[in-house]
PDB file of C-alpha atoms and ligand atoms in Angstrom:
ATOM      1  CA  MET A  70      97.962  99.295  96.229  1.00  0.00           C
ATOM      2  CA  GLN A  71      99.443 102.221  98.110  1.00  0.00           C
ATOM      3  CA  VAL A  72     100.699 101.456 101.601  1.00  0.00           C
ATOM      4  CA  TRP A  73     101.194 103.964 104.394  1.00  0.00           C
ATOM      5  CA  GLY A  74     103.164 103.041 107.491  1.00  0.00           C
ATOM      6  CA  LEU A  75     102.940 104.929 110.755  1.00  0.00           C
ATOM      7  CA  ARG A  76     105.568 104.605 113.471  1.00  0.00           C
ATOM      8  CA  ARG A  77     107.519 106.852 115.853  1.00  0.00           C
ATOM      9  CA  SER A  78     110.951 106.175 114.404  1.00  0.00           C
ATOM     10  CA  GLU A  79     112.013 106.461 110.785  1.00  0.00           C
ATOM     11  CA  GLY A  80     110.744 103.715 108.497  1.00  0.00           C
ATOM     12  CA  ASP A  81     112.999 101.700 106.211  1.00  0.00           C
ATOM     13  CA  PRO A  82     113.220 103.719 102.954  1.00  0.00           C
ATOM     14  CA  ALA A  83     113.966 100.525 101.008  1.00  0.00           C
ATOM     15  CA  LEU A  84     110.397  99.283 101.606  1.00  0.00           C
ATOM     16  CA  PRO A  85     107.588 100.262  99.209  1.00  0.00           C
ATOM     17  CA  ILE A  86     105.823 102.128 102.011  1.00  0.00           C
ATOM     18  CA  GLN A  87     105.085 105.805 102.490  1.00  0.00           C
ATOM     19  CA  TRP A  88     106.214 106.431 106.010  1.00  0.00           C
ATOM     20  CA  VAL A  89     104.607 108.840 108.446  1.00  0.00           C
ATOM     21  CA  GLN A  90     106.305 109.583 111.763  1.00  0.00           C
ATOM     22  CA  ALA A  91     103.857 110.065 114.630  1.00  0.00           C
ATOM     23  CA  ASP A  92     103.144 108.779 118.122  1.00  0.00           C
ATOM     24  CA  LEU A  93      99.773 107.069 118.481  1.00  0.00           C
ATOM     25  CA  THR A  94      99.779 107.676 122.219  1.00  0.00           C
ATOM     26  CA  GLU A  95     100.093 111.473 121.699  1.00  0.00           C
ATOM     27  CA  ALA A  96      96.843 112.514 120.038  1.00  0.00           C
ATOM     28  CA  ASP A  97      98.320 115.869 118.933  1.00  0.00           C
ATOM     29  CA  SER A  98     101.106 114.209 117.000  1.00  0.00           C
ATOM     30  CA  LEU A  99      98.492 112.670 114.685  1.00  0.00           C
ATOM     31  CA  ASP A 100      97.505 116.166 113.453  1.00  0.00           C
ATOM     32  CA  SER A 101     100.380 115.961 110.985  1.00  0.00           C
ATOM     33  CA  LEU A 102      98.979 112.952 109.082  1.00  0.00           C
ATOM     34  CA  PRO A 103      98.558 113.610 105.331  1.00  0.00           C
ATOM     35  CA  PHE A 104      94.748 113.624 105.505  1.00  0.00           C
ATOM     36  CA  SER A 105      94.267 115.001 102.010  1.00  0.00           C
ATOM     37  CA  GLN A 106      95.822 111.792 100.688  1.00  0.00           C
ATOM     38  CA  LEU A 107      94.084 109.470 103.115  1.00  0.00           C
ATOM     39  CA  SER A 108      90.479 109.786 102.027  1.00  0.00           C
ATOM     40  CA  GLY A 109      89.348 106.550 100.431  1.00  0.00           C
ATOM     41  CA  LEU A 110      91.586 104.554 102.756  1.00  0.00           C
ATOM     42  CA  GLY A 111      90.893 100.844 102.209  1.00  0.00           C
ATOM     43  CA  THR A 112      92.172  98.957 105.241  1.00  0.00           C
ATOM     44  CA  LEU A 113      93.698 100.101 108.499  1.00  0.00           C
ATOM     45  CA  VAL A 114      95.910  97.423 110.048  1.00  0.00           C
ATOM     46  CA  TYR A 115      96.654  98.196 113.699  1.00  0.00           C
ATOM     47  CA  THR A 116      99.823  96.442 114.904  1.00  0.00           C
ATOM     48  CA  ALA A 117     101.343  98.830 117.435  1.00  0.00           C
ATOM     49  CA  ALA A 118     102.929  96.950 120.334  1.00  0.00           C
ATOM     50  CA  ALA A 119     103.449  98.067 123.931  1.00  0.00           C
ATOM     51  CA  SER A 120     106.820  99.648 124.702  1.00  0.00           C
ATOM     52  CA  GLY A 121     107.097  97.865 128.063  1.00  0.00           C
ATOM     53  CA  PHE A 122     105.514  95.072 130.084  1.00  0.00           C
ATOM     54  CA  ASN A 123     103.348  97.243 132.310  1.00  0.00           C
ATOM     55  CA  ASP A 124      99.716  98.273 132.409  1.00  0.00           C
ATOM     56  CA  GLU A 125     100.329 101.883 131.369  1.00  0.00           C
ATOM     57  CA  ALA A 126     102.307 100.881 128.280  1.00  0.00           C
ATOM     58  CA  TYR A 127      99.708  98.282 127.321  1.00  0.00           C
ATOM     59  CA  ARG A 128      96.825 100.707 127.686  1.00  0.00           C
ATOM     60  CA  ALA A 129      98.684 103.363 125.686  1.00  0.00           C
ATOM     61  CA  ALA A 130      99.505 101.053 122.761  1.00  0.00           C
ATOM     62  CA  TYR A 131      96.498  98.743 122.550  1.00  0.00           C
ATOM     63  CA  VAL A 132      93.628 100.985 123.658  1.00  0.00           C
ATOM     64  CA  ASP A 133      94.430 104.719 123.639  1.00  0.00           C
ATOM     65  CA  GLY A 134      96.539 104.646 120.460  1.00  0.00           C
ATOM     66  CA  LEU A 135      93.756 103.037 118.468  1.00  0.00           C
ATOM     67  CA  ALA A 136      91.126 105.345 119.950  1.00  0.00           C
ATOM     68  CA  HIS A 137      93.233 108.425 119.076  1.00  0.00           C
ATOM     69  CA  LEU A 138      93.797 107.251 115.521  1.00  0.00           C
ATOM     70  CA  LEU A 139      90.156 106.363 114.878  1.00  0.00           C
ATOM     71  CA  ALA A 140      88.976 109.663 116.378  1.00  0.00           C
ATOM     72  CA  ILE A 141      91.148 111.805 114.139  1.00  0.00           C
ATOM     73  CA  LEU A 142      90.438 109.740 111.033  1.00  0.00           C
ATOM     74  CA  GLU A 143      86.730 110.150 111.709  1.00  0.00           C
ATOM     75  CA  ARG A 144      87.075 113.899 112.328  1.00  0.00           C
ATOM     76  CA  ARG A 145      88.948 114.309 109.056  1.00  0.00           C
ATOM     77  CA  GLN A 146      86.512 112.012 107.212  1.00  0.00           C
ATOM     78  CA  CYS A 147      89.213 109.501 106.444  1.00  0.00           C
ATOM     79  CA  LEU A 148      87.847 106.409 108.182  1.00  0.00           C
ATOM     80  CA  PRO A 149      88.879 103.252 106.301  1.00  0.00           C
ATOM     81  CA  ARG A 150      86.423 100.712 104.956  1.00  0.00           C
ATOM     82  CA  LYS A 151      88.004  97.951 106.994  1.00  0.00           C
ATOM     83  CA  LEU A 152      90.015  97.568 110.199  1.00  0.00           C
ATOM     84  CA  VAL A 153      92.205  94.602 111.126  1.00  0.00           C
ATOM     85  CA  TYR A 154      93.299  94.774 114.759  1.00  0.00           C
ATOM     86  CA  VAL A 155      96.223  92.564 115.694  1.00  0.00           C
ATOM     87  CA  SER A 156      95.683  91.080 119.139  1.00  0.00           C
ATOM     88  CA  SER A 157      97.158  88.114 120.987  1.00  0.00           C
ATOM     89  CA  THR A 158      96.269  84.692 122.348  1.00  0.00           C
ATOM     90  CA  SER A 159      97.072  86.165 125.764  1.00  0.00           C
ATOM     91  CA  VAL A 160      93.417  87.271 125.954  1.00  0.00           C
ATOM     92  CA  TYR A 161      92.693  83.644 126.961  1.00  0.00           C
ATOM     93  CA  ALA A 162      93.260  82.767 130.610  1.00  0.00           C
ATOM     94  CA  GLN A 163      93.141  79.016 129.929  1.00  0.00           C
ATOM     95  CA  SER A 164      96.449  77.542 131.130  1.00  0.00           C
ATOM     96  CA  ASP A 165      95.606  73.868 131.545  1.00  0.00           C
ATOM     97  CA  GLY A 166      96.515  72.717 128.036  1.00  0.00           C
ATOM     98  CA  SER A 167      92.892  72.870 126.921  1.00  0.00           C
ATOM     99  CA  ILE A 168      91.849  73.472 123.330  1.00  0.00           C
ATOM    100  CA  VAL A 169      90.930  77.087 122.648  1.00  0.00           C
ATOM    101  CA  ASP A 170      89.116  78.617 119.704  1.00  0.00           C
ATOM    102  CA  GLU A 171      87.306  81.867 118.918  1.00  0.00           C
ATOM    103  CA  THR A 172      84.264  80.787 120.960  1.00  0.00           C
ATOM    104  CA  SER A 173      86.270  80.042 124.125  1.00  0.00           C
ATOM    105  CA  PRO A 174      85.836  82.368 127.118  1.00  0.00           C
ATOM    106  CA  THR A 175      88.249  85.293 127.414  1.00  0.00           C
ATOM    107  CA  GLU A 176      88.801  86.042 131.078  1.00  0.00           C
ATOM    108  CA  PRO A 177      92.424  87.148 131.282  1.00  0.00           C
ATOM    109  CA  ALA A 178      93.803  87.551 134.789  1.00  0.00           C
ATOM    110  CA  GLY A 179      96.668  89.886 133.846  1.00  0.00           C
ATOM    111  CA  PHE A 180      96.716  93.474 132.575  1.00  0.00           C
ATOM    112  CA  GLY A 181      98.155  92.375 129.220  1.00  0.00           C
ATOM    113  CA  GLY A 182      95.201  90.276 128.132  1.00  0.00           C
ATOM    114  CA  ARG A 183      92.748  92.728 129.680  1.00  0.00           C
ATOM    115  CA  ARG A 184      94.129  95.716 127.748  1.00  0.00           C
ATOM    116  CA  LEU A 185      94.168  93.756 124.495  1.00  0.00           C
ATOM    117  CA  LEU A 186      90.528  92.820 125.010  1.00  0.00           C
ATOM    118  CA  GLU A 187      89.772  96.489 125.680  1.00  0.00           C
ATOM    119  CA  GLY A 188      91.506  97.397 122.420  1.00  0.00           C
ATOM    120  CA  GLU A 189      89.513  94.723 120.594  1.00  0.00           C
ATOM    121  CA  ALA A 190      86.313  96.273 121.951  1.00  0.00           C
ATOM    122  CA  VAL A 191      87.389  99.731 120.723  1.00  0.00           C
ATOM    123  CA  ALA A 192      88.019  98.242 117.272  1.00  0.00           C
ATOM    124  CA  LEU A 193      84.753  96.307 117.128  1.00  0.00           C
ATOM    125  CA  GLY A 194      82.771  99.274 118.460  1.00  0.00           C
ATOM    126  CA  SER A 195      84.247 101.739 115.965  1.00  0.00           C
ATOM    127  CA  LYS A 196      82.420 103.262 113.018  1.00  0.00           C
ATOM    128  CA  VAL A 197      84.596 101.405 110.531  1.00  0.00           C
ATOM    129  CA  PRO A 198      82.146  99.256 108.547  1.00  0.00           C
ATOM    130  CA  GLY A 199      84.173  96.026 108.641  1.00  0.00           C
ATOM    131  CA  CYS A 200      86.401  94.922 111.504  1.00  0.00           C
ATOM    132  CA  SER A 201      88.320  91.716 112.163  1.00  0.00           C
ATOM    133  CA  ILE A 202      90.481  90.856 115.129  1.00  0.00           C
ATOM    134  CA  VAL A 203      93.348  88.416 114.680  1.00  0.00           C
ATOM    135  CA  ARG A 204      94.737  86.927 117.911  1.00  0.00           C
ATOM    136  CA  LEU A 205      98.288  85.866 117.117  1.00  0.00           C
ATOM    137  CA  GLY A 206     100.340  83.234 118.874  1.00  0.00           C
ATOM    138  CA  GLY A 207     104.068  83.813 119.474  1.00  0.00           C
ATOM    139  CA  ILE A 208     105.693  85.295 116.358  1.00  0.00           C
ATOM    140  CA  TYR A 209     108.927  83.690 115.141  1.00  0.00           C
ATOM    141  CA  GLY A 210     110.966  83.956 111.964  1.00  0.00           C
ATOM    142  CA  PRO A 211     113.863  86.034 110.639  1.00  0.00           C
ATOM    143  CA  GLY A 212     114.936  88.449 113.367  1.00  0.00           C
ATOM    144  CA  ARG A 213     112.777  86.606 115.922  1.00  0.00           C
ATOM    145  CA  THR A 214     114.942  83.675 116.890  1.00  0.00           C
ATOM    146  CA  ARG A 215     115.075  83.848 120.702  1.00  0.00           C
ATOM    147  CA  LEU A 216     113.999  80.229 121.204  1.00  0.00           C
ATOM    148  CA  LEU A 217     116.339  78.932 118.494  1.00  0.00           C
ATOM    149  CA  ASP A 218     119.251  80.933 119.922  1.00  0.00           C
ATOM    150  CA  SER A 219     118.651  79.652 123.459  1.00  0.00           C
ATOM    151  CA  VAL A 220     118.721  76.030 122.241  1.00  0.00           C
ATOM    152  CA  ARG A 221     121.842  76.721 120.139  1.00  0.00           C
ATOM    153  CA  ARG A 222     123.608  78.261 123.153  1.00  0.00           C
ATOM    154  CA  GLY A 223     122.657  75.366 125.423  1.00  0.00           C
ATOM    155  CA  GLU A 224     120.551  77.610 127.656  1.00  0.00           C
ATOM    156  CA  ALA A 225     117.142  75.999 127.100  1.00  0.00           C
ATOM    157  CA  VAL A 226     115.421  73.513 129.407  1.00  0.00           C
ATOM    158  CA  CYS A 227     112.474  71.298 128.466  1.00  0.00           C
ATOM    159  CA  TYR A 228     109.216  71.478 130.391  1.00  0.00           C
ATOM    160  CA  ASP A 229     107.867  67.951 130.096  1.00  0.00           C
ATOM    161  CA  ASP A 230     106.209  67.379 133.438  1.00  0.00           C
ATOM    162  CA  PRO A 231     103.609  68.684 133.187  1.00  0.00           C
ATOM    163  CA  VAL A 232     103.628  69.099 129.408  1.00  0.00           C
ATOM    164  CA  ILE A 233     103.511  72.797 128.469  1.00  0.00           C
ATOM    165  CA  TRP A 234     101.808  73.550 125.154  1.00  0.00           C
ATOM    166  CA  THR A 235     103.024  76.381 122.936  1.00  0.00           C
ATOM    167  CA  ASN A 236     101.373  78.172 120.003  1.00  0.00           C
ATOM    168  CA  ARG A 237     103.190  80.104 117.335  1.00  0.00           C
ATOM    169  CA  ILE A 238     103.012  81.629 113.884  1.00  0.00           C
ATOM    170  CA  HIS A 239     105.760  82.433 111.401  1.00  0.00           C
ATOM    171  CA  ILE A 240     106.100  86.185 110.825  1.00  0.00           C
ATOM    172  CA  GLN A 241     105.329  85.813 107.120  1.00  0.00           C
ATOM    173  CA  ASP A 242     102.165  83.863 107.845  1.00  0.00           C
ATOM    174  CA  ALA A 243     101.143  86.480 110.422  1.00  0.00           C
ATOM    175  CA  ALA A 244     101.444  89.161 107.735  1.00  0.00           C
ATOM    176  CA  ARG A 245      99.736  86.939 105.147  1.00  0.00           C
ATOM    177  CA  ALA A 246      96.848  86.239 107.554  1.00  0.00           C
ATOM    178  CA  VAL A 247      96.330  89.982 108.077  1.00  0.00           C
ATOM    179  CA  ILE A 248      96.220  90.580 104.305  1.00  0.00           C
ATOM    180  CA  HIS A 249      93.911  87.588 103.865  1.00  0.00           C
ATOM    181  CA  LEU A 250      91.450  88.997 106.425  1.00  0.00           C
ATOM    182  CA  ALA A 251      91.696  92.481 104.926  1.00  0.00           C
ATOM    183  CA  GLU A 252      90.661  91.058 101.573  1.00  0.00           C
ATOM    184  CA  LEU A 253      88.063  88.570 102.819  1.00  0.00           C
ATOM    185  CA  ASP A 254      84.415  89.389 102.134  1.00  0.00           C
ATOM    186  CA  ASP A 255      82.116  88.706 105.082  1.00  0.00           C
ATOM    187  CA  ALA A 256      85.009  88.051 107.453  1.00  0.00           C
ATOM    188  CA  GLU A 257      84.061  87.108 110.998  1.00  0.00           C
ATOM    189  CA  GLU A 258      84.949  89.371 113.905  1.00  0.00           C
ATOM    190  CA  ILE A 259      87.527  87.136 115.591  1.00  0.00           C
ATOM    191  CA  TYR A 260      90.204  84.793 114.271  1.00  0.00           C
ATOM    192  CA  LEU A 261      93.018  82.930 115.959  1.00  0.00           C
ATOM    193  CA  GLY A 262      96.289  83.416 114.087  1.00  0.00           C
ATOM    194  CA  VAL A 263      98.396  80.348 114.860  1.00  0.00           C
ATOM    195  CA  ASP A 264      99.876  77.545 112.786  1.00  0.00           C
ATOM    196  CA  ASP A 265      98.383  74.065 112.428  1.00  0.00           C
ATOM    197  CA  GLU A 266     100.126  72.459 115.373  1.00  0.00           C
ATOM    198  CA  PRO A 267     100.106  73.485 119.010  1.00  0.00           C
ATOM    199  CA  SER A 268     103.357  71.884 120.167  1.00  0.00           C
ATOM    200  CA  ALA A 269     104.710  70.616 123.462  1.00  0.00           C
ATOM    201  CA  ASP A 270     107.612  72.730 124.732  1.00  0.00           C
ATOM    202  CA  GLY A 271     110.038  69.800 125.047  1.00  0.00           C
ATOM    203  CA  VAL A 272     109.147  68.384 121.620  1.00  0.00           C
ATOM    204  CA  VAL A 273     110.011  71.692 119.917  1.00  0.00           C
ATOM    205  CA  LYS A 274     113.253  72.220 121.812  1.00  0.00           C
ATOM    206  CA  ARG A 275     114.543  68.672 121.311  1.00  0.00           C
ATOM    207  CA  TRP A 276     113.669  68.843 117.589  1.00  0.00           C
ATOM    208  CA  LEU A 277     115.573  72.136 117.299  1.00  0.00           C
ATOM    209  CA  ALA A 278     118.595  70.651 119.091  1.00  0.00           C
ATOM    210  CA  ARG A 279     118.643  67.686 116.704  1.00  0.00           C
ATOM    211  CA  GLN A 280     118.493  69.965 113.653  1.00  0.00           C
ATOM    212  CA  LEU A 281     121.222  72.200 115.067  1.00  0.00           C
ATOM    213  CA  GLY A 282     123.416  69.229 116.031  1.00  0.00           C
ATOM    214  CA  VAL A 283     123.695  70.389 119.655  1.00  0.00           C
ATOM    215  CA  PRO A 284     122.940  68.377 122.822  1.00  0.00           C
ATOM    216  CA  ALA A 285     119.261  67.993 123.707  1.00  0.00           C
ATOM    217  CA  PRO A 286     118.227  70.526 126.362  1.00  0.00           C
ATOM    218  CA  PRO A 287     117.879  68.921 129.800  1.00  0.00           C
ATOM    219  CA  GLY A 288     114.533  68.519 131.523  1.00  0.00           C
ATOM    220  CA  ALA A 289     113.615  71.378 133.845  1.00  0.00           C
ATOM    221  CA  GLU A 290     114.143  70.601 137.530  1.00  0.00           C
ATOM    222  CA  GLN A 291     110.775  72.073 138.401  1.00  0.00           C
ATOM    223  CA  PRO A 292     107.717  73.234 136.491  1.00  0.00           C
ATOM    224  CA  PRO A 293     107.334  76.954 135.747  1.00  0.00           C
ATOM    225  CA  SER A 294     105.389  78.904 138.351  1.00  0.00           C
ATOM    226  CA  SER A 295     101.657  79.053 137.774  1.00  0.00           C
ATOM    227  CA  THR A 296     101.851  82.821 137.139  1.00  0.00           C
ATOM    228  CA  SER A 297     104.785  82.706 134.693  1.00  0.00           C
ATOM    229  CA  ARG A 298     104.235  83.731 131.090  1.00  0.00           C
ATOM    230  CA  ARG A 299     105.183  80.193 129.996  1.00  0.00           C
ATOM    231  CA  MET A 300     102.552  78.559 132.165  1.00  0.00           C
ATOM    232  CA  ARG A 301      99.927  81.142 131.199  1.00  0.00           C
ATOM    233  CA  SER A 302     100.461  80.239 127.534  1.00  0.00           C
ATOM    234  CA  ASN A 303      99.729  76.548 128.225  1.00  0.00           C
ATOM    235  CA  LYS A 304      96.796  75.994 125.857  1.00  0.00           C
ATOM    236  CA  ARG A 305      96.220  74.521 122.418  1.00  0.00           C
ATOM    237  CA  CYS A 306      94.930  77.189 120.033  1.00  0.00           C
ATOM    238  CA  SER A 307      93.009  76.074 116.983  1.00  0.00           C
ATOM    239  CA  ASN A 308      93.354  77.800 113.614  1.00  0.00           C
ATOM    240  CA  ALA A 309      90.330  75.932 112.180  1.00  0.00           C
ATOM    241  CA  ARG A 310      88.316  79.113 111.560  1.00  0.00           C
ATOM    242  CA  LEU A 311      91.181  80.875 109.774  1.00  0.00           C
ATOM    243  CA  ARG A 312      91.868  77.733 107.765  1.00  0.00           C
ATOM    244  CA  SER A 313      88.226  77.311 106.785  1.00  0.00           C
ATOM    245  CA  SER A 314      88.153  80.939 105.587  1.00  0.00           C
ATOM    246  CA  GLY A 315      90.631  79.869 102.901  1.00  0.00           C
ATOM    247  CA  PHE A 316      93.934  80.737 104.553  1.00  0.00           C
ATOM    248  CA  VAL A 317      96.768  78.291 103.878  1.00  0.00           C
ATOM    249  CA  PRO A 318      99.895  78.812 106.002  1.00  0.00           C
ATOM    250  CA  SER A 319     103.243  78.720 104.231  1.00  0.00           C
ATOM    251  CA  TYR A 320     104.730  77.327 107.461  1.00  0.00           C
ATOM    252  CA  PRO A 321     102.104  74.907 108.800  1.00  0.00           C
ATOM    253  CA  THR A 322     104.227  73.797 111.765  1.00  0.00           C
ATOM    254  CA  PHE A 323     107.382  74.836 113.613  1.00  0.00           C
ATOM    255  CA  ARG A 324     109.326  72.269 111.575  1.00  0.00           C
ATOM    256  CA  GLU A 325     108.930  74.110 108.253  1.00  0.00           C
ATOM    257  CA  GLY A 326     109.523  77.534 109.805  1.00  0.00           C
ATOM    258  CA  TYR A 327     112.485  76.713 112.020  1.00  0.00           C
ATOM    259  CA  GLY A 328     113.820  74.260 109.409  1.00  0.00           C
ATOM    260  CA  GLU A 329     114.175  77.138 106.945  1.00  0.00           C
ATOM    261  CA  LEU A 330     115.690  79.446 109.556  1.00  0.00           C
ATOM    262  CA  ILE A 331     118.316  76.831 110.464  1.00  0.00           C
ATOM    263  CA  LYS A 332     119.102  76.132 106.806  1.00  0.00           C
ATOM    264  CA  ASP A 333     119.506  79.862 106.143  1.00  0.00           C
ATOM    265  CA  SER A 334     121.716  80.336 109.209  1.00  0.00           C
ATOM    266  CA  VAL A 335     124.208  77.681 108.066  1.00  0.00           C
ATOM    267  CA  GLY A 336     124.296  79.214 104.592  1.00  0.00           C
TER     268      GLY A 336
HETATM  269  N1  LIG B 156     105.694  89.396 119.109  1.00  0.00           N
HETATM  270  C1  LIG B 156     104.862  88.401 119.357  1.00  0.00           C
HETATM  271  O1  LIG B 156     105.276  87.246 119.605  1.00  0.00           O
HETATM  272  C2  LIG B 156     103.378  88.653 119.346  1.00  0.00           C
HETATM  273  C3  LIG B 156     102.512  87.638 119.798  1.00  0.00           C
HETATM  274  C4  LIG B 156     101.139  87.858 119.752  1.00  0.00           C
HETATM  275  C5  LIG B 156     100.648  89.051 119.265  1.00  0.00           C
HETATM  276  N2  LIG B 156     101.509  90.021 118.843  1.00  0.00           N
HETATM  277  C6  LIG B 156     100.940  91.279 118.351  1.00  0.00           C
HETATM  278  O2  LIG B 156     101.507  91.596 117.104  1.00  0.00           O
HETATM  279  C7  LIG B 156     101.576  93.010 116.959  1.00  0.00           C
HETATM  280  C8  LIG B 156     102.976  93.413 116.602  1.00  0.00           C
HETATM  281  O3  LIG B 156     103.843  92.935 117.603  1.00  0.00           O
HETATM  282  P1  LIG B 156     105.408  92.892 117.365  1.00  0.00           P
HETATM  283  O4  LIG B 156     106.022  92.035 118.369  1.00  0.00           O
HETATM  284  O5  LIG B 156     105.668  92.618 115.903  1.00  0.00           O
HETATM  285  O6  LIG B 156     105.794  94.379 117.697  1.00  0.00           O
HETATM  286  P2  LIG B 156     107.027  95.251 117.222  1.00  0.00           P
HETATM  287  O7  LIG B 156     107.990  94.491 116.413  1.00  0.00           O
HETATM  288  O8  LIG B 156     107.530  95.916 118.462  1.00  0.00           O
HETATM  289  O9  LIG B 156     106.331  96.331 116.283  1.00  0.00           O
HETATM  290  C9  LIG B 156     105.462  97.275 116.805  1.00  0.00           C
HETATM  291  C10 LIG B 156     105.405  98.451 115.851  1.00  0.00           C
HETATM  292  O10 LIG B 156     104.562  99.458 116.436  1.00  0.00           O
HETATM  293  C11 LIG B 156     105.215 100.708 116.360  1.00  0.00           C
HETATM  294  N3  LIG B 156     104.758 101.475 117.510  1.00  0.00           N
HETATM  295  C12 LIG B 156     104.817 101.101 118.819  1.00  0.00           C
HETATM  296  N4  LIG B 156     104.321 102.070 119.598  1.00  0.00           N
HETATM  297  C13 LIG B 156     103.929 103.079 118.759  1.00  0.00           C
HETATM  298  C14 LIG B 156     103.372 104.365 118.979  1.00  0.00           C
HETATM  299  N5  LIG B 156     103.111 104.825 120.212  1.00  0.00           N
HETATM  300  N6  LIG B 156     103.098 105.123 117.906  1.00  0.00           N
HETATM  301  C15 LIG B 156     103.371 104.688 116.648  1.00  0.00           C
HETATM  302  N7  LIG B 156     103.907 103.475 116.396  1.00  0.00           N
HETATM  303  C16 LIG B 156     104.199 102.697 117.436  1.00  0.00           C
HETATM  304  C17 LIG B 156     106.697 100.381 116.402  1.00  0.00           C
HETATM  305  O11 LIG B 156     107.499 101.354 115.755  1.00  0.00           O
HETATM  306  P3  LIG B 156     108.249 102.523 116.585  1.00  0.00           P
HETATM  307  O12 LIG B 156     108.908 101.886 117.754  1.00  0.00           O
HETATM  308  O13 LIG B 156     109.173 103.133 115.582  1.00  0.00           O
HETATM  309  O14 LIG B 156     107.159 103.461 116.997  1.00  0.00           O
HETATM  310  C18 LIG B 156     106.746  99.087 115.581  1.00  0.00           C
HETATM  311  O15 LIG B 156     106.821  99.396 114.207  1.00  0.00           O
HETATM  312  C19 LIG B 156     101.080  93.598 118.268  1.00  0.00           C
HETATM  313  O16 LIG B 156      99.727  93.918 118.120  1.00  0.00           O
HETATM  314  C20 LIG B 156     101.229  92.456 119.249  1.00  0.00           C
HETATM  315  O17 LIG B 156     100.305  92.477 120.295  1.00  0.00           O
HETATM  316  C21 LIG B 156     102.840  89.863 118.869  1.00  0.00           C
END
């Protein structure tokens, strides 16, 4: 399989990827794509992320960038057979700890979720014959250790009252889920990409502290504000549909994923 990677900065030459430098948000910069080599493209995986936490950046990355890319691929007769659009669980407004799946309502209050939903609609409305959306939970793994580092440094606090639910996926499983959906015949339109276990904030942090051999993080003095990102993520996302499509996570819960990261970090 030949893999092309498009980004603005230089790609890692050690990876078995043919890199193309272009800016999805600047339609003209896509004129330099190697179209003669792109006909017969199998799958387009769209994983661009916003450069900042503001509406303009979200619209540019999640909506306009995809629209620009699809338009030029169509014009040059290089549309792929399949599109996998990487979205986020932030399209769900539910923040009361309720269970969420692909059939749950998506009525995001903030610009982030709204722009992602708009991008999903661009993907699903495109002329690419097969399209799947995967809504990922928080990505963690090598190079994505913010939570682990905050517990290690003694900076974390536990939100136990009320319990705040968190949803995550190991970076390798996120990539594996994308490949799984790209290769799946008769894939559905929407999948949640999370591990098997929505986990309470305090349970994860205290488990991490025990594994690291550092003091347990104290309880928070007050709950997060209702508009904070932490509170907005308070839901329990189900991966039942992804699982029943045949996907088996390598890191079914935070314990396997963080356990390996901690083991690797102590050598
Ligand atoms: N991180 C999470 O916890 C999380 C949670 C849920 C969903 N997701 C989703 O997962 C996907 C990837 O997120 P991530 O956190 O892994 O992002 P990331 O590490 O920042 O990667 C984003 C990639 O997109 C490229 N990119 C960004 N803007 C671009 C542009 N205008 N033109 C061309 N390439 C561009 C970046 O390369 P250059 O900077 O070199 O252009 C980078 O390679 C996104 O769809 C995001 O919504 C992430």
